[in-house]
mmCIF file of N, CA and C in Angstrom:
data_model
loop_
_atom_site.group_PDB
_atom_site.id
_atom_site.type_symbol
_atom_site.label_atom_id
_atom_site.label_comp_id
_atom_site.label_asym_id
_atom_site.label_seq_id
_atom_site.Cartn_x
_atom_site.Cartn_y
_atom_site.Cartn_z
ATOM 1 N N UNK A 54 -4.174 52.389 28.918
ATOM 2 C CA UNK A 54 -4.581 51.360 29.894
ATOM 3 C C UNK A 54 -3.989 50.265 30.184
ATOM 4 N N UNK A 55 -3.694 50.218 31.309
ATOM 5 C CA UNK A 55 -2.731 49.066 31.792
ATOM 6 C C UNK A 55 -3.291 47.688 31.708
ATOM 7 N N UNK A 56 -2.300 46.641 31.390
ATOM 8 C CA UNK A 56 -2.321 45.490 31.075
ATOM 9 C C UNK A 56 -2.923 44.762 32.552
ATOM 10 N N UNK A 57 -3.726 43.649 32.282
ATOM 11 C CA UNK A 57 -4.123 43.078 33.572
ATOM 12 C C UNK A 57 -3.421 42.231 34.397
ATOM 13 N N UNK A 58 -2.200 42.106 33.622
ATOM 14 C CA UNK A 58 -1.080 41.100 34.335
ATOM 15 C C UNK A 58 -0.075 42.280 35.049
ATOM 16 N N UNK A 59 -0.082 43.543 34.812
ATOM 17 C CA UNK A 59 0.588 44.516 35.585
ATOM 18 C C UNK A 59 0.237 44.502 36.812
ATOM 19 N N UNK A 60 1.042 44.413 37.695
ATOM 20 C CA UNK A 60 0.599 44.995 39.408
ATOM 21 C C UNK A 60 0.299 43.815 39.883
ATOM 22 N N UNK A 61 -0.141 42.560 39.262
ATOM 23 C CA UNK A 61 -0.388 41.128 40.172
ATOM 24 C C UNK A 61 0.742 40.677 40.779
ATOM 25 N N UNK A 62 0.493 40.009 41.714
ATOM 26 C CA UNK A 62 1.735 39.379 42.246
ATOM 27 C C UNK A 62 2.514 38.378 41.288
ATOM 28 N N UNK A 63 3.679 38.057 41.527
ATOM 29 C CA UNK A 63 4.399 37.232 40.985
ATOM 30 C C UNK A 63 4.031 35.456 41.440
ATOM 31 N N UNK A 64 4.580 34.625 41.005
ATOM 32 C CA UNK A 64 4.234 33.152 41.457
ATOM 33 C C UNK A 64 4.617 32.862 42.938
ATOM 34 N N UNK A 65 3.548 32.392 43.643
ATOM 35 C CA UNK A 65 4.091 32.129 45.067
ATOM 36 C C UNK A 65 4.569 30.861 45.222
ATOM 37 N N UNK A 66 5.136 30.744 46.130
ATOM 38 C CA UNK A 66 6.116 29.315 46.716
ATOM 39 C C UNK A 66 5.479 28.092 45.993
ATOM 40 N N UNK A 67 4.346 27.850 46.415
ATOM 41 C CA UNK A 67 3.803 26.477 45.881
ATOM 42 C C UNK A 67 3.364 26.525 44.180
ATOM 43 N N UNK A 68 3.400 27.737 43.555
ATOM 44 C CA UNK A 68 3.466 27.758 42.241
ATOM 45 C C UNK A 68 4.514 27.454 41.373
ATOM 46 N N UNK A 69 5.571 27.881 41.949
ATOM 47 C CA UNK A 69 6.643 27.807 41.430
ATOM 48 C C UNK A 69 6.987 26.358 41.007
ATOM 49 N N UNK A 70 6.858 25.387 41.790
ATOM 50 C CA UNK A 70 6.814 24.119 41.613
ATOM 51 C C UNK A 70 5.778 23.458 40.429
ATOM 52 N N UNK A 71 4.502 24.055 40.537
ATOM 53 C CA UNK A 71 3.693 23.691 39.079
ATOM 54 C C UNK A 71 4.204 24.114 37.865
ATOM 55 N N UNK A 72 4.751 25.377 38.129
ATOM 56 C CA UNK A 72 4.887 26.137 36.684
ATOM 57 C C UNK A 72 6.435 24.999 36.242
ATOM 58 N N UNK A 73 7.188 24.729 37.235
ATOM 59 C CA UNK A 73 8.517 23.692 36.809
ATOM 60 C C UNK A 73 7.664 22.606 36.273
ATOM 61 N N UNK A 74 6.992 21.798 37.050
ATOM 62 C CA UNK A 74 6.331 20.663 36.653
ATOM 63 C C UNK A 74 5.666 20.699 35.116
ATOM 64 N N UNK A 75 4.700 21.660 34.792
ATOM 65 C CA UNK A 75 4.238 22.061 33.782
ATOM 66 C C UNK A 75 5.019 21.993 32.667
ATOM 67 N N UNK A 76 6.444 22.535 33.075
ATOM 68 C CA UNK A 76 7.447 23.028 31.792
ATOM 69 C C UNK A 76 7.885 21.615 31.314
ATOM 70 N N UNK A 77 8.254 20.822 32.428
ATOM 71 C CA UNK A 77 8.997 19.676 32.132
ATOM 72 C C UNK A 77 7.935 18.915 31.090
ATOM 73 N N UNK A 78 6.812 18.775 31.580
ATOM 74 C CA UNK A 78 5.743 18.403 30.721
ATOM 75 C C UNK A 78 5.724 18.596 29.481
ATOM 76 N N UNK A 79 5.800 19.826 29.266
ATOM 77 C CA UNK A 79 5.868 20.631 27.841
ATOM 78 C C UNK A 79 7.005 20.124 27.158
ATOM 79 N N UNK A 80 8.112 20.051 27.804
ATOM 80 C CA UNK A 80 9.543 19.485 27.235
ATOM 81 C C UNK A 80 8.985 18.335 26.407
ATOM 82 N N UNK A 81 8.505 17.280 27.095
ATOM 83 C CA UNK A 81 8.290 15.902 26.671
ATOM 84 C C UNK A 81 7.299 15.956 25.631
ATOM 85 N N UNK A 82 6.145 16.709 25.441
ATOM 86 C CA UNK A 82 5.208 16.843 24.492
ATOM 87 C C UNK A 82 6.267 17.536 23.276
ATOM 88 N N UNK A 83 6.946 18.335 23.454
ATOM 89 C CA UNK A 83 7.441 18.859 22.361
ATOM 90 C C UNK A 83 8.485 18.174 21.789
ATOM 91 N N UNK A 84 9.039 16.954 22.365
ATOM 92 C CA UNK A 84 9.639 16.042 22.047
ATOM 93 C C UNK A 84 8.982 15.124 21.221
ATOM 94 N N UNK A 85 7.763 15.043 21.256
ATOM 95 C CA UNK A 85 7.090 13.868 20.681
ATOM 96 C C UNK A 85 6.322 14.716 19.248
ATOM 97 N N UNK A 86 6.281 15.930 19.272
ATOM 98 C CA UNK A 86 6.228 16.704 18.208
ATOM 99 C C UNK A 86 7.347 16.691 17.190
ATOM 100 N N UNK A 87 8.403 16.900 17.691
ATOM 101 C CA UNK A 87 9.665 16.879 16.749
ATOM 102 C C UNK A 87 9.854 15.653 16.255
ATOM 103 N N UNK A 88 9.303 14.666 16.824
ATOM 104 C CA UNK A 88 9.413 13.151 16.264
ATOM 105 C C UNK A 88 8.570 13.157 14.787
ATOM 106 N N UNK A 89 7.246 13.704 15.171
ATOM 107 C CA UNK A 89 6.350 13.723 14.146
ATOM 108 C C UNK A 89 6.872 14.524 12.932
ATOM 109 N N UNK A 90 7.329 15.778 13.081
ATOM 110 C CA UNK A 90 7.839 16.508 12.141
ATOM 111 C C UNK A 90 9.415 16.773 11.817
ATOM 112 N N UNK A 91 9.916 15.367 11.654
ATOM 113 C CA UNK A 91 11.202 15.237 11.170
ATOM 114 C C UNK A 91 11.804 16.214 9.762
ATOM 115 N N UNK A 92 12.866 16.078 9.741
ATOM 116 C CA UNK A 92 13.359 17.215 8.568
ATOM 117 C C UNK A 92 12.937 16.682 7.460
ATOM 118 N N UNK A 93 12.751 17.349 6.573
ATOM 119 C CA UNK A 93 12.032 16.942 5.456
ATOM 120 C C UNK A 93 13.117 15.812 4.528
ATOM 121 N N UNK A 94 14.258 16.134 4.511
ATOM 122 C CA UNK A 94 15.160 14.861 3.967
ATOM 123 C C UNK A 94 14.812 13.776 4.516
ATOM 124 N N UNK A 95 14.356 13.584 5.783
ATOM 125 C CA UNK A 95 13.945 12.136 6.504
ATOM 126 C C UNK A 95 12.811 11.521 6.006
ATOM 127 N N UNK A 96 12.025 12.381 5.417
ATOM 128 C CA UNK A 96 10.558 12.112 4.939
ATOM 129 C C UNK A 96 10.348 12.198 3.369
ATOM 130 N N UNK A 97 11.423 12.648 2.912
ATOM 131 C CA UNK A 97 11.366 12.686 1.439
ATOM 132 C C UNK A 97 10.967 11.626 0.575
ATOM 133 N N UNK A 98 11.029 10.494 1.204
ATOM 134 C CA UNK A 98 10.781 9.117 0.547
ATOM 135 C C UNK A 98 9.145 8.824 0.415
ATOM 136 N N UNK A 99 8.310 9.714 1.320
ATOM 137 C CA UNK A 99 6.979 9.492 1.432
ATOM 138 C C UNK A 99 6.426 10.143 0.127
ATOM 139 N N UNK A 100 6.947 11.164 -0.419
ATOM 140 C CA UNK A 100 6.335 11.528 -1.629
ATOM 141 C C UNK A 100 6.742 10.755 -2.619
ATOM 142 N N UNK A 101 7.602 9.831 -2.778
ATOM 143 C CA UNK A 101 7.295 9.268 -3.802
ATOM 144 C C UNK A 101 7.083 7.756 -3.559
ATOM 145 N N UNK A 102 6.172 7.548 -2.454
ATOM 146 C CA UNK A 102 5.820 6.356 -2.327
ATOM 147 C C UNK A 102 4.222 6.117 -3.150
ATOM 148 N N UNK A 103 4.423 5.064 -3.625
ATOM 149 C CA UNK A 103 2.974 4.652 -4.474
ATOM 150 C C UNK A 103 1.530 4.584 -3.710
ATOM 151 N N UNK A 104 1.765 4.514 -2.183
ATOM 152 C CA UNK A 104 0.539 4.659 -1.636
ATOM 153 C C UNK A 104 0.175 5.922 -1.326
ATOM 154 N N UNK A 105 1.090 7.001 -1.527
ATOM 155 C CA UNK A 105 0.633 8.324 -1.305
ATOM 156 C C UNK A 105 -0.438 9.006 -2.594
ATOM 157 N N UNK A 106 -0.352 7.922 -3.579
ATOM 158 C CA UNK A 106 -1.325 8.232 -4.717
ATOM 159 C C UNK A 106 -2.519 7.436 -4.656
ATOM 160 N N UNK A 107 -2.717 6.613 -3.628
ATOM 161 C CA UNK A 107 -3.887 5.556 -3.697
ATOM 162 C C UNK A 107 -4.723 6.046 -2.517
ATOM 163 N N UNK A 108 -5.613 5.407 -2.384
ATOM 164 C CA UNK A 108 -6.791 5.193 -1.318
ATOM 165 C C UNK A 108 -6.022 4.526 -0.027
ATOM 166 N N UNK A 109 -5.782 5.523 1.095
ATOM 167 C CA UNK A 109 -5.277 4.953 2.224
ATOM 168 C C UNK A 109 -6.193 3.978 3.185
ATOM 169 N N UNK A 110 -7.474 3.654 2.731
ATOM 170 C CA UNK A 110 -8.034 2.640 3.499
ATOM 171 C C UNK A 110 -7.609 1.409 2.978
ATOM 172 N N UNK A 111 -6.735 1.198 1.901
ATOM 173 C CA UNK A 111 -6.299 -0.301 1.404
ATOM 174 C C UNK A 111 -5.028 -0.467 2.628
ATOM 175 N N UNK A 112 -4.227 0.415 2.911
ATOM 176 C CA UNK A 112 -3.334 0.316 3.649
ATOM 177 C C UNK A 112 -3.667 -0.013 5.159
ATOM 178 N N UNK A 113 -4.579 0.374 5.709
ATOM 179 C CA UNK A 113 -5.399 0.425 7.093
ATOM 180 C C UNK A 113 -6.610 0.222 7.006
ATOM 181 N N UNK A 114 -6.845 -1.265 6.783
ATOM 182 C CA UNK A 114 -7.810 -2.094 6.636
ATOM 183 C C UNK A 114 -8.405 -2.357 8.329
ATOM 184 N N UNK A 115 -9.926 -2.574 7.760
ATOM 185 C CA UNK A 115 -10.561 -3.165 9.260
ATOM 186 C C UNK A 115 -9.745 -4.470 9.773
ATOM 187 N N UNK A 116 -10.189 -4.668 11.081
ATOM 188 C CA UNK A 116 -9.597 -5.842 11.536
ATOM 189 C C UNK A 116 -10.225 -7.164 10.802
ATOM 190 N N UNK A 117 -9.174 -7.865 10.283
ATOM 191 C CA UNK A 117 -9.819 -9.115 9.191
ATOM 192 C C UNK A 117 -9.869 -8.734 8.043
ATOM 193 N N UNK A 118 -9.747 -7.781 7.749
ATOM 194 C CA UNK A 118 -9.831 -6.937 6.217
ATOM 195 C C UNK A 118 -8.730 -7.458 5.530
ATOM 196 N N UNK A 119 -9.231 -7.399 3.959
ATOM 197 C CA UNK A 119 -7.744 -7.851 3.283
ATOM 198 C C UNK A 119 -6.833 -6.973 3.130
ATOM 199 N N UNK A 120 -5.672 -7.367 3.094
ATOM 200 C CA UNK A 120 -4.348 -6.600 2.590
ATOM 201 C C UNK A 120 -3.926 -6.574 1.221
ATOM 202 N N UNK A 121 -4.524 -7.321 0.492
ATOM 203 C CA UNK A 121 -3.773 -8.098 -0.652
ATOM 204 C C UNK A 121 -3.453 -6.539 -1.662
ATOM 205 N N UNK A 122 -4.351 -5.964 -1.442
ATOM 206 C CA UNK A 122 -4.234 -4.767 -2.299
ATOM 207 C C UNK A 122 -3.235 -3.763 -1.916
ATOM 208 N N UNK A 123 -3.123 -3.518 -0.724
ATOM 209 C CA UNK A 123 -2.038 -2.688 -0.136
ATOM 210 C C UNK A 123 -0.604 -3.491 -0.438
ATOM 211 N N UNK A 124 -0.162 -4.976 -0.526
ATOM 212 C CA UNK A 124 0.812 -5.404 -0.454
ATOM 213 C C UNK A 124 1.204 -5.476 -1.964
ATOM 214 N N UNK A 125 -0.219 -5.540 -2.659
ATOM 215 C CA UNK A 125 0.403 -5.578 -4.272
ATOM 216 C C UNK A 125 0.660 -4.024 -4.737
ATOM 217 N N UNK A 126 0.352 -2.998 -4.250
ATOM 218 C CA UNK A 126 1.012 -1.730 -4.624
ATOM 219 C C UNK A 126 2.440 -1.705 -3.860
ATOM 220 N N UNK A 127 2.651 -2.233 -2.829
ATOM 221 C CA UNK A 127 4.053 -2.216 -2.212
ATOM 222 C C UNK A 127 4.840 -2.856 -2.928
ATOM 223 N N UNK A 128 4.663 -3.823 -3.588
ATOM 224 C CA UNK A 128 5.664 -4.867 -4.310
ATOM 225 C C UNK A 128 6.306 -3.721 -5.566
ATOM 226 N N UNK A 129 5.635 -2.876 -5.944
ATOM 227 C CA UNK A 129 6.063 -2.067 -7.203
ATOM 228 C C UNK A 129 6.615 -0.673 -6.899
ATOM 229 N N UNK A 130 6.651 -0.671 -5.677
ATOM 230 C CA UNK A 130 7.061 0.671 -4.965
ATOM 231 C C UNK A 130 8.726 0.770 -4.789
ATOM 232 N N UNK A 131 9.253 1.810 -5.261
ATOM 233 C CA UNK A 131 10.558 2.052 -5.148
ATOM 234 C C UNK A 131 11.093 2.496 -3.804
ATOM 235 N N UNK A 132 10.203 2.767 -2.906
ATOM 236 C CA UNK A 132 10.885 3.263 -1.769
ATOM 237 C C UNK A 132 10.492 2.365 -0.528
ATOM 238 N N UNK A 133 9.800 1.147 -1.023
ATOM 239 C CA UNK A 133 9.393 0.359 -0.163
ATOM 240 C C UNK A 133 10.437 -0.315 1.216
ATOM 241 N N UNK A 134 11.723 -0.503 0.756
ATOM 242 C CA UNK A 134 12.829 -0.504 1.849
ATOM 243 C C UNK A 134 12.684 0.552 3.056
ATOM 244 N N UNK A 135 12.782 1.685 2.673
ATOM 245 C CA UNK A 135 12.692 3.064 3.215
ATOM 246 C C UNK A 135 11.327 3.094 3.942
ATOM 247 N N UNK A 136 10.326 2.673 3.244
ATOM 248 C CA UNK A 136 8.892 2.796 4.005
ATOM 249 C C UNK A 136 8.901 1.658 5.297
ATOM 250 N N UNK A 137 9.696 0.598 5.106
ATOM 251 C CA UNK A 137 9.548 -0.358 6.125
ATOM 252 C C UNK A 137 10.715 -0.412 7.148
ATOM 253 N N UNK A 138 11.702 0.473 7.009
ATOM 254 C CA UNK A 138 12.648 0.740 7.676
ATOM 255 C C UNK A 138 12.227 1.965 8.695
ATOM 256 N N UNK A 139 11.104 2.650 8.089
ATOM 257 C CA UNK A 139 10.706 3.703 8.856
ATOM 258 C C UNK A 139 9.495 3.123 10.066
ATOM 259 N N UNK A 140 9.003 2.318 9.557
ATOM 260 C CA UNK A 140 7.625 1.562 10.363
ATOM 261 C C UNK A 140 8.479 1.080 11.551
ATOM 262 N N UNK A 141 9.759 0.321 11.190
ATOM 263 C CA UNK A 141 10.074 -0.467 12.249
ATOM 264 C C UNK A 141 11.081 0.363 13.295
ATOM 265 N N UNK A 142 11.477 1.678 12.693
ATOM 266 C CA UNK A 142 12.106 2.566 13.646
ATOM 267 C C UNK A 142 11.206 3.424 14.471
ATOM 268 N N UNK A 143 10.015 3.553 14.136
ATOM 269 C CA UNK A 143 9.138 4.431 14.570
ATOM 270 C C UNK A 143 7.869 3.279 15.557
ATOM 271 N N UNK A 144 8.078 2.185 15.397
ATOM 272 C CA UNK A 144 7.182 1.456 16.042
ATOM 273 C C UNK A 144 5.853 1.258 15.446
ATOM 274 N N UNK A 145 5.579 1.678 14.345
ATOM 275 C CA UNK A 145 4.291 1.615 13.649
ATOM 276 C C UNK A 145 3.188 0.428 13.775
ATOM 277 N N UNK A 146 2.506 0.459 14.716
ATOM 278 C CA UNK A 146 1.554 -0.862 14.958
ATOM 279 C C UNK A 146 0.423 -1.071 14.188
ATOM 280 N N UNK A 147 0.019 -0.049 13.062
ATOM 281 C CA UNK A 147 -1.054 -0.361 12.309
ATOM 282 C C UNK A 147 -0.859 0.055 11.046
ATOM 283 N N UNK A 148 -1.482 -1.042 10.086
ATOM 284 C CA UNK A 148 -1.255 -0.873 8.701
ATOM 285 C C UNK A 148 -0.227 -1.314 8.055
ATOM 286 N N UNK A 149 -0.363 -1.427 6.512
ATOM 287 C CA UNK A 149 0.550 -1.999 5.896
ATOM 288 C C UNK A 149 1.721 -1.000 5.761
ATOM 289 N N UNK A 150 3.071 -1.405 5.791
ATOM 290 C CA UNK A 150 4.055 -0.600 5.621
ATOM 291 C C UNK A 150 5.386 -1.302 5.170
ATOM 292 N N UNK A 151 5.905 -0.810 4.069
ATOM 293 C CA UNK A 151 6.788 -1.635 3.417
ATOM 294 C C UNK A 151 6.483 -3.190 2.873
ATOM 295 N N UNK A 152 5.543 -3.217 2.553
ATOM 296 C CA UNK A 152 4.899 -4.407 2.063
ATOM 297 C C UNK A 152 4.248 -5.611 3.354
ATOM 298 N N UNK A 153 4.443 -5.133 4.498
ATOM 299 C CA UNK A 153 4.413 -5.803 5.681
ATOM 300 C C UNK A 153 3.196 -5.504 6.712
ATOM 301 N N UNK A 154 2.217 -6.307 7.042
ATOM 302 C CA UNK A 154 1.366 -6.212 8.240
ATOM 303 C C UNK A 154 2.348 -6.157 9.396
ATOM 304 N N UNK A 155 1.252 -5.589 10.366
ATOM 305 C CA UNK A 155 1.996 -5.470 11.812
ATOM 306 C C UNK A 155 2.250 -6.703 12.292
ATOM 307 N N UNK A 156 1.497 -7.909 12.129
ATOM 308 C CA UNK A 156 2.348 -9.295 12.403
ATOM 309 C C UNK A 156 3.682 -9.461 11.849
ATOM 310 N N UNK A 157 3.457 -9.283 10.712
ATOM 311 C CA UNK A 157 4.647 -9.679 9.843
ATOM 312 C C UNK A 157 6.072 -8.780 10.183
ATOM 313 N N UNK A 158 5.563 -7.370 10.631
ATOM 314 C CA UNK A 158 6.657 -6.596 11.158
ATOM 315 C C UNK A 158 7.087 -7.205 12.605
ATOM 316 N N UNK A 159 6.310 -7.664 13.291
ATOM 317 C CA UNK A 159 6.523 -8.237 14.835
ATOM 318 C C UNK A 159 7.394 -9.182 14.557
ATOM 319 N N UNK A 160 7.086 -10.166 14.026
ATOM 320 C CA UNK A 160 8.110 -11.500 13.533
ATOM 321 C C UNK A 160 9.103 -11.154 13.012
ATOM 322 N N UNK A 161 9.444 -9.865 12.106
ATOM 323 C CA UNK A 161 10.623 -9.640 11.655
ATOM 324 C C UNK A 161 11.495 -9.165 12.565
ATOM 325 N N UNK A 162 10.776 -8.220 13.813
ATOM 326 C CA UNK A 162 11.523 -7.629 14.756
ATOM 327 C C UNK A 162 12.193 -8.516 15.990
ATOM 328 N N UNK A 163 11.241 -9.603 16.066
ATOM 329 C CA UNK A 163 11.578 -10.746 16.926
ATOM 330 C C UNK A 163 12.638 -11.587 16.350
ATOM 331 N N UNK A 164 12.879 -11.816 15.119
ATOM 332 C CA UNK A 164 13.984 -12.293 14.527
ATOM 333 C C UNK A 164 15.488 -11.760 14.623
ATOM 334 N N UNK A 165 15.087 -10.486 14.455
ATOM 335 C CA UNK A 165 16.174 -9.268 14.434
ATOM 336 C C UNK A 165 16.921 -9.227 15.763
ATOM 337 N N UNK A 166 15.964 -9.836 17.014
ATOM 338 C CA UNK A 166 16.613 -9.617 18.374
ATOM 339 C C UNK A 166 17.368 -10.763 18.665
#
């Protein structure tokens, strides 16, 4: 039984441009995915984070919700510095990271510039 693709004409002139464009887009998407799935060593600290053992809702409260509990947990966390470093490097815009809220991280970044 012949495969359906066998004997079909190859890409036509205008199709080649579309395939190239799609390939470039795919490359950008792939870069985003590789950023998400960094090497295990780079994210090893997350396994030791106290927040990994607690309710994530405390770290991502509704707008206007309390951040007190999350910040309290962060105070005793051994990887707090690594967590904050990660959030700043990856422009995390939501949640408590390294004991700081989004607003506090923005202020910290502005002072660093």
